[in-house]
Amino acid sequence: MTEPCMKVNLAGVELKSPVVVASGTFGFGREYGQFYDLSELGGICVKGLTAQRREGNPAPRIAETPMGILNSVGLQNPGVDAFIAEELPFLRQYDVKVIANISGNTPEEYGEMCEKLSAAGVDMIEVNISCPNVKAGGLAYGTKPELAAEVTHMAKSHSTVPVMVKLSPNVTDITEIARAVADAGADALSLINTLRGMRIDINTRRPILKMNTGGLSGPAVLPVAVRMVWEVAQAVNLPILGMGGVSKADDAAQLMLAGASAVAVGTACFADPYTPVKVRDGLKELAQAQGLESIAQLTGGVRPW
Ligand SMILES: Cc1cc2nc3c(=O)[nH]c(=O)nc-3n(C[C@H](O)[C@H](O)[C@H](O)COP(=O)(O)O)c2cc1C
């Protein structure tokens, strides 16, 4: 039997497999590179970058939940210039697409970062308008269609590489934001970011996280992600990077059937660093078992009742 083709295309960027790693769960790849060759991956969405270095929020900033975690890391990162000088050359040793994830305080900051990152030669830019853990910018851009469009426009007009906008699930109608971003010229969409949540210690009556609330991720959010990818895929004609709760090939296949061209693995990497590789191998087996010539044939293949 011939092997299924595992290549997929995400807004003109060819990925050797549909499995990438999600921003903020893989750092800049250095730690995971001790486990396996990073060239095994389809792509790496790097930790969210900001114009200046950020220390992030005070601890505790991770809390376990049933089938997931809450985090309030708050975009701890060395800043875009240090990324370009120190981390990008490391990543460039590998045959893997590098997707720079960015967050700005203002639309202008997004533009500046896009210009620098395009010039530095990243393969794609993922514009985070959905971080629930920062006060300025962050989620505000992702919940208002006009602001989401303004940031998208700014990013597009300062980029020479494809721009993918990362949507928040913390909205009533995600298709409204998706349409605004698509109309503003985005090349692709990624979804979902984390869902806002909270845990409380019943003895101290204190929230577990120092920031009180955080973002929920992990297997608990998969059905929400599948539903949102499905809705967005019907609303706009853009390629989608689907994520949220993927820990095995079956999960990834669901996101692809719902309409995703590629999938990202996030929280599951913490429990098992090999998850992205296992998900890729599992998808290949699934394609073989279903007699597909190409894994891309899964995309949008759901048969709704
Ligand atoms: C600890 C942590 C840090 C994160 N940091 C970022 C970030 O910097 N930028 C971003 O766009 N998403 C960030 N995310 C969201 C993930 O990229 C992903 O959208 C979300 O966790 C859902 O996928 P998962 O359930 O597979 O983790 C972070 C998630 C976690 C758990």
mmCIF file of C-alpha atoms in Angstrom, residues 91-299:
data_model
loop_
_atom_site.group_PDB
_atom_site.id
_atom_site.type_symbol
_atom_site.label_atom_id
_atom_site.label_comp_id
_atom_site.label_asym_id
_atom_site.label_seq_id
_atom_site.Cartn_x
_atom_site.Cartn_y
_atom_site.Cartn_z
ATOM 1 C CA LEU A 91 15.399 27.225 15.343
ATOM 2 C CA ARG A 92 16.821 27.756 11.865
ATOM 3 C CA GLN A 93 19.148 24.771 12.358
ATOM 4 C CA TYR A 94 16.082 22.590 11.888
ATOM 5 C CA ASP A 95 13.980 21.833 8.853
ATOM 6 C CA VAL A 96 10.789 23.159 10.437
ATOM 7 C CA LYS A 97 8.519 26.108 9.729
ATOM 8 C CA VAL A 98 8.850 28.869 12.303
ATOM 9 C CA ILE A 99 5.667 30.724 13.175
ATOM 10 C CA ALA A 100 6.228 33.847 15.286
ATOM 11 C CA ASN A 101 3.377 34.558 17.713
ATOM 12 C CA ILE A 102 3.019 38.241 18.625
ATOM 13 C CA SER A 103 1.037 40.385 21.081
ATOM 14 C CA GLY A 104 1.002 44.169 21.096
ATOM 15 C CA ASN A 105 -0.239 46.905 23.389
ATOM 16 C CA THR A 106 -1.264 49.002 20.390
ATOM 17 C CA PRO A 107 -1.940 48.297 16.684
ATOM 18 C CA GLU A 108 1.329 50.169 15.937
ATOM 19 C CA GLU A 109 3.297 47.715 18.086
ATOM 20 C CA TYR A 110 1.869 44.818 16.088
ATOM 21 C CA GLY A 111 3.013 46.571 12.909
ATOM 22 C CA GLU A 112 6.539 47.152 14.194
ATOM 23 C CA MET A 113 6.941 43.551 15.268
ATOM 24 C CA CYS A 114 5.643 42.273 11.916
ATOM 25 C CA GLU A 115 8.182 44.375 10.077
ATOM 26 C CA LYS A 116 11.090 43.089 12.178
ATOM 27 C CA LEU A 117 9.993 39.453 12.043
ATOM 28 C CA SER A 118 9.345 39.507 8.290
ATOM 29 C CA ALA A 119 12.800 40.963 7.715
ATOM 30 C CA ALA A 120 14.306 38.320 10.024
ATOM 31 C CA GLY A 121 12.794 35.597 7.852
ATOM 32 C CA VAL A 122 10.196 33.783 9.931
ATOM 33 C CA ASP A 123 7.863 31.647 7.800
ATOM 34 C CA MET A 124 4.612 33.017 9.148
ATOM 35 C CA ILE A 125 3.290 35.404 11.784
ATOM 36 C CA GLU A 126 0.539 34.416 14.204
ATOM 37 C CA VAL A 127 -1.150 37.525 15.557
ATOM 38 C CA ASN A 128 -2.435 36.876 19.059
ATOM 39 C CA ILE A 129 -5.485 39.024 19.712
ATOM 40 C CA SER A 130 -6.768 36.611 22.302
ATOM 41 C CA CYS A 131 -4.527 36.417 25.357
ATOM 42 C CA PRO A 132 -6.743 36.442 28.458
ATOM 43 C CA ASN A 133 -3.794 37.021 30.785
ATOM 44 C CA VAL A 134 -2.620 40.554 30.043
ATOM 45 C CA LYS A 135 -4.240 43.821 31.002
ATOM 46 C CA ALA A 136 -3.468 45.959 27.962
ATOM 47 C CA GLY A 137 -4.412 44.847 24.450
ATOM 48 C CA GLY A 138 -4.664 41.081 24.501
ATOM 49 C CA LEU A 139 -8.217 39.919 24.775
ATOM 50 C CA ALA A 140 -9.724 43.357 24.111
ATOM 51 C CA TYR A 141 -8.556 43.158 20.477
ATOM 52 C CA GLY A 142 -10.006 39.687 20.056
ATOM 53 C CA THR A 143 -13.487 40.412 21.350
ATOM 54 C CA LYS A 144 -14.313 43.526 19.334
ATOM 55 C CA PRO A 145 -14.631 43.124 15.538
ATOM 56 C CA GLU A 146 -13.445 46.685 14.726
ATOM 57 C CA LEU A 147 -10.315 46.369 16.891
ATOM 58 C CA ALA A 148 -9.582 42.874 15.559
ATOM 59 C CA ALA A 149 -9.824 44.256 12.018
ATOM 60 C CA GLU A 150 -7.570 47.214 12.834
ATOM 61 C CA VAL A 151 -4.831 44.978 14.265
ATOM 62 C CA THR A 152 -5.126 42.584 11.307
ATOM 63 C CA HIS A 153 -4.827 45.424 8.822
ATOM 64 C CA MET A 154 -1.792 46.813 10.633
ATOM 65 C CA ALA A 155 -0.107 43.396 10.736
ATOM 66 C CA LYS A 156 -0.808 42.707 7.065
ATOM 67 C CA SER A 157 0.463 46.060 5.868
ATOM 68 C CA HIS A 158 3.778 45.542 7.715
ATOM 69 C CA SER A 159 4.383 41.869 6.816
ATOM 70 C CA THR A 160 5.923 40.193 3.823
ATOM 71 C CA VAL A 161 5.050 36.700 5.109
ATOM 72 C CA PRO A 162 1.560 35.204 5.607
ATOM 73 C CA VAL A 163 -0.369 36.526 8.592
ATOM 74 C CA MET A 164 -2.519 34.195 10.670
ATOM 75 C CA VAL A 165 -4.800 35.732 13.300
ATOM 76 C CA LYS A 166 -5.453 33.781 16.508
ATOM 77 C CA LEU A 167 -9.028 34.000 17.704
ATOM 78 C CA SER A 168 -10.408 33.975 21.217
ATOM 79 C CA PRO A 169 -13.127 31.558 22.299
ATOM 80 C CA ASN A 170 -14.237 34.083 24.933
ATOM 81 C CA VAL A 171 -16.916 35.598 22.705
ATOM 82 C CA THR A 172 -20.599 34.974 22.018
ATOM 83 C CA ASP A 173 -20.191 34.579 18.261
ATOM 84 C CA ILE A 174 -16.726 33.682 17.012
ATOM 85 C CA THR A 175 -17.808 33.952 13.360
ATOM 86 C CA GLU A 176 -18.348 37.684 13.788
ATOM 87 C CA ILE A 177 -14.686 38.203 14.689
ATOM 88 C CA ALA A 178 -13.554 35.694 12.043
ATOM 89 C CA ARG A 179 -15.390 37.630 9.321
ATOM 90 C CA ALA A 180 -13.977 40.972 10.470
ATOM 91 C CA VAL A 181 -10.441 39.579 10.440
ATOM 92 C CA ALA A 182 -10.940 37.898 7.053
ATOM 93 C CA ASP A 183 -12.285 41.126 5.545
ATOM 94 C CA ALA A 184 -9.250 42.987 6.920
ATOM 95 C CA GLY A 185 -6.982 40.716 4.875
ATOM 96 C CA ALA A 186 -5.802 37.876 7.142
ATOM 97 C CA ASP A 187 -4.216 34.958 5.279
ATOM 98 C CA ALA A 188 -5.234 32.319 7.837
ATOM 99 C CA LEU A 189 -6.910 31.903 11.211
ATOM 100 C CA SER A 190 -5.853 29.911 14.254
ATOM 101 C CA LEU A 191 -8.195 28.873 17.030
ATOM 102 C CA ILE A 192 -8.842 28.455 19.866
ATOM 103 C CA ASN A 193 -6.891 30.278 22.517
ATOM 104 C CA THR A 194 -7.688 29.443 26.155
ATOM 105 C CA LEU A 195 -11.111 29.825 27.791
ATOM 106 C CA ARG A 196 -11.255 32.101 30.839
ATOM 107 C CA GLY A 197 -11.631 30.151 34.065
ATOM 108 C CA MET A 198 -11.076 30.211 37.822
ATOM 109 C CA ARG A 199 -10.346 27.868 40.734
ATOM 110 C CA ILE A 200 -10.744 28.660 44.432
ATOM 111 C CA ASP A 201 -9.110 27.082 47.490
ATOM 112 C CA ILE A 202 -12.117 26.471 49.760
ATOM 113 C CA ASN A 203 -10.045 26.645 52.958
ATOM 114 C CA THR A 204 -8.159 29.883 52.362
ATOM 115 C CA ARG A 205 -10.968 31.187 50.127
ATOM 116 C CA ARG A 206 -8.242 32.471 47.859
ATOM 117 C CA PRO A 207 -8.168 31.891 44.105
ATOM 118 C CA ILE A 208 -5.432 29.370 43.258
ATOM 119 C CA LEU A 209 -3.925 31.709 40.675
ATOM 120 C CA LYS A 210 -2.340 34.941 41.838
ATOM 121 C CA MET A 211 -4.110 36.744 38.990
ATOM 122 C CA ASN A 212 -7.422 35.270 40.247
ATOM 123 C CA THR A 213 -8.437 34.017 36.808
ATOM 124 C CA GLY A 214 -6.593 32.281 33.993
ATOM 125 C CA GLY A 215 -7.006 30.496 30.683
ATOM 126 C CA LEU A 216 -8.253 26.911 30.479
ATOM 127 C CA SER A 217 -6.593 24.507 28.048
ATOM 128 C CA GLY A 218 -6.129 20.761 27.600
ATOM 129 C CA PRO A 219 -8.520 17.884 26.764
ATOM 130 C CA ALA A 220 -11.440 19.627 28.524
ATOM 131 C CA VAL A 221 -11.629 22.262 25.761
ATOM 132 C CA LEU A 222 -11.514 19.946 22.705
ATOM 133 C CA PRO A 223 -15.287 19.875 22.022
ATOM 134 C CA VAL A 224 -15.415 23.677 22.212
ATOM 135 C CA ALA A 225 -12.505 23.900 19.757
ATOM 136 C CA VAL A 226 -14.099 21.435 17.327
ATOM 137 C CA ARG A 227 -17.382 23.354 17.422
ATOM 138 C CA MET A 228 -15.684 26.717 16.868
ATOM 139 C CA VAL A 229 -13.471 25.473 14.014
ATOM 140 C CA TRP A 230 -16.586 24.046 12.384
ATOM 141 C CA GLU A 231 -18.468 27.337 12.717
ATOM 142 C CA VAL A 232 -15.558 29.449 11.469
ATOM 143 C CA ALA A 233 -14.855 27.117 8.532
ATOM 144 C CA GLN A 234 -18.401 27.687 7.308
ATOM 145 C CA ALA A 235 -18.254 31.440 7.854
ATOM 146 C CA VAL A 236 -15.003 32.353 6.083
ATOM 147 C CA ASN A 237 -12.927 31.061 3.228
ATOM 148 C CA LEU A 238 -9.527 30.998 4.965
ATOM 149 C CA PRO A 239 -7.259 28.118 5.993
ATOM 150 C CA ILE A 240 -7.485 27.266 9.691
ATOM 151 C CA LEU A 241 -4.905 26.049 12.192
ATOM 152 C CA GLY A 242 -7.074 24.203 14.723
ATOM 153 C CA MET A 243 -6.104 23.720 18.338
ATOM 154 C CA GLY A 244 -7.487 23.163 21.798
ATOM 155 C CA GLY A 245 -7.212 19.919 23.718
ATOM 156 C CA VAL A 246 -5.410 17.775 21.165
ATOM 157 C CA SER A 247 -3.630 14.884 22.855
ATOM 158 C CA LYS A 248 -4.056 12.096 20.295
ATOM 159 C CA ALA A 249 -4.566 11.565 16.569
ATOM 160 C CA ASP A 250 -8.323 11.105 16.930
ATOM 161 C CA ASP A 251 -8.577 14.621 18.431
ATOM 162 C CA ALA A 252 -6.519 16.121 15.601
ATOM 163 C CA ALA A 253 -8.644 14.299 13.013
ATOM 164 C CA GLN A 254 -11.805 15.772 14.530
ATOM 165 C CA LEU A 255 -10.418 19.311 14.168
ATOM 166 C CA MET A 256 -9.432 18.602 10.558
ATOM 167 C CA LEU A 257 -12.837 17.117 9.712
ATOM 168 C CA ALA A 258 -14.400 20.239 11.233
ATOM 169 C CA GLY A 259 -12.380 22.341 8.769
ATOM 170 C CA ALA A 260 -8.783 22.761 9.975
ATOM 171 C CA SER A 261 -5.945 22.408 7.459
ATOM 172 C CA ALA A 262 -3.440 21.768 10.246
ATOM 173 C CA VAL A 263 -3.547 21.297 14.019
ATOM 174 C CA ALA A 264 -1.486 22.463 16.967
ATOM 175 C CA VAL A 265 -0.676 20.468 20.090
ATOM 176 C CA GLY A 266 -0.264 22.546 23.255
ATOM 177 C CA THR A 267 -0.898 21.502 26.845
ATOM 178 C CA ALA A 268 -0.474 17.798 26.023
ATOM 179 C CA CYS A 269 3.257 18.479 25.436
ATOM 180 C CA PHE A 270 3.671 19.133 29.179
ATOM 181 C CA ALA A 271 2.560 15.608 30.103
ATOM 182 C CA ASP A 272 4.360 13.924 27.207
ATOM 183 C CA PRO A 273 6.850 15.879 25.066
ATOM 184 C CA TYR A 274 6.501 13.280 22.293
ATOM 185 C CA THR A 275 2.761 13.984 21.820
ATOM 186 C CA PRO A 276 3.118 15.973 18.551
ATOM 187 C CA VAL A 277 5.172 13.167 16.985
ATOM 188 C CA LYS A 278 2.700 10.531 18.201
ATOM 189 C CA VAL A 279 -0.231 12.568 16.865
ATOM 190 C CA ARG A 280 1.479 12.804 13.472
ATOM 191 C CA ASP A 281 2.157 9.049 13.362
ATOM 192 C CA GLY A 282 -1.417 8.347 14.460
ATOM 193 C CA LEU A 283 -2.828 10.586 11.737
ATOM 194 C CA LYS A 284 -0.760 8.741 9.156
ATOM 195 C CA GLU A 285 -2.110 5.390 10.379
ATOM 196 C CA LEU A 286 -5.636 6.767 10.310
ATOM 197 C CA ALA A 287 -5.201 8.017 6.742
ATOM 198 C CA GLN A 288 -3.882 4.596 5.762
ATOM 199 C CA ALA A 289 -6.752 2.783 7.499
ATOM 200 C CA GLN A 290 -9.302 5.013 5.783
ATOM 201 C CA GLY A 291 -7.636 4.584 2.379
ATOM 202 C CA LEU A 292 -6.785 8.298 1.950
ATOM 203 C CA GLU A 293 -4.056 9.334 -0.477
ATOM 204 C CA SER A 294 -3.435 12.521 1.452
ATOM 205 C CA ILE A 295 -4.093 13.638 5.030
ATOM 206 C CA ALA A 296 -5.377 16.927 3.591
ATOM 207 C CA GLN A 297 -8.456 15.005 2.425
ATOM 208 C CA LEU A 298 -9.690 15.059 6.019
ATOM 209 C CA THR A 299 -10.072 18.859 5.996
#
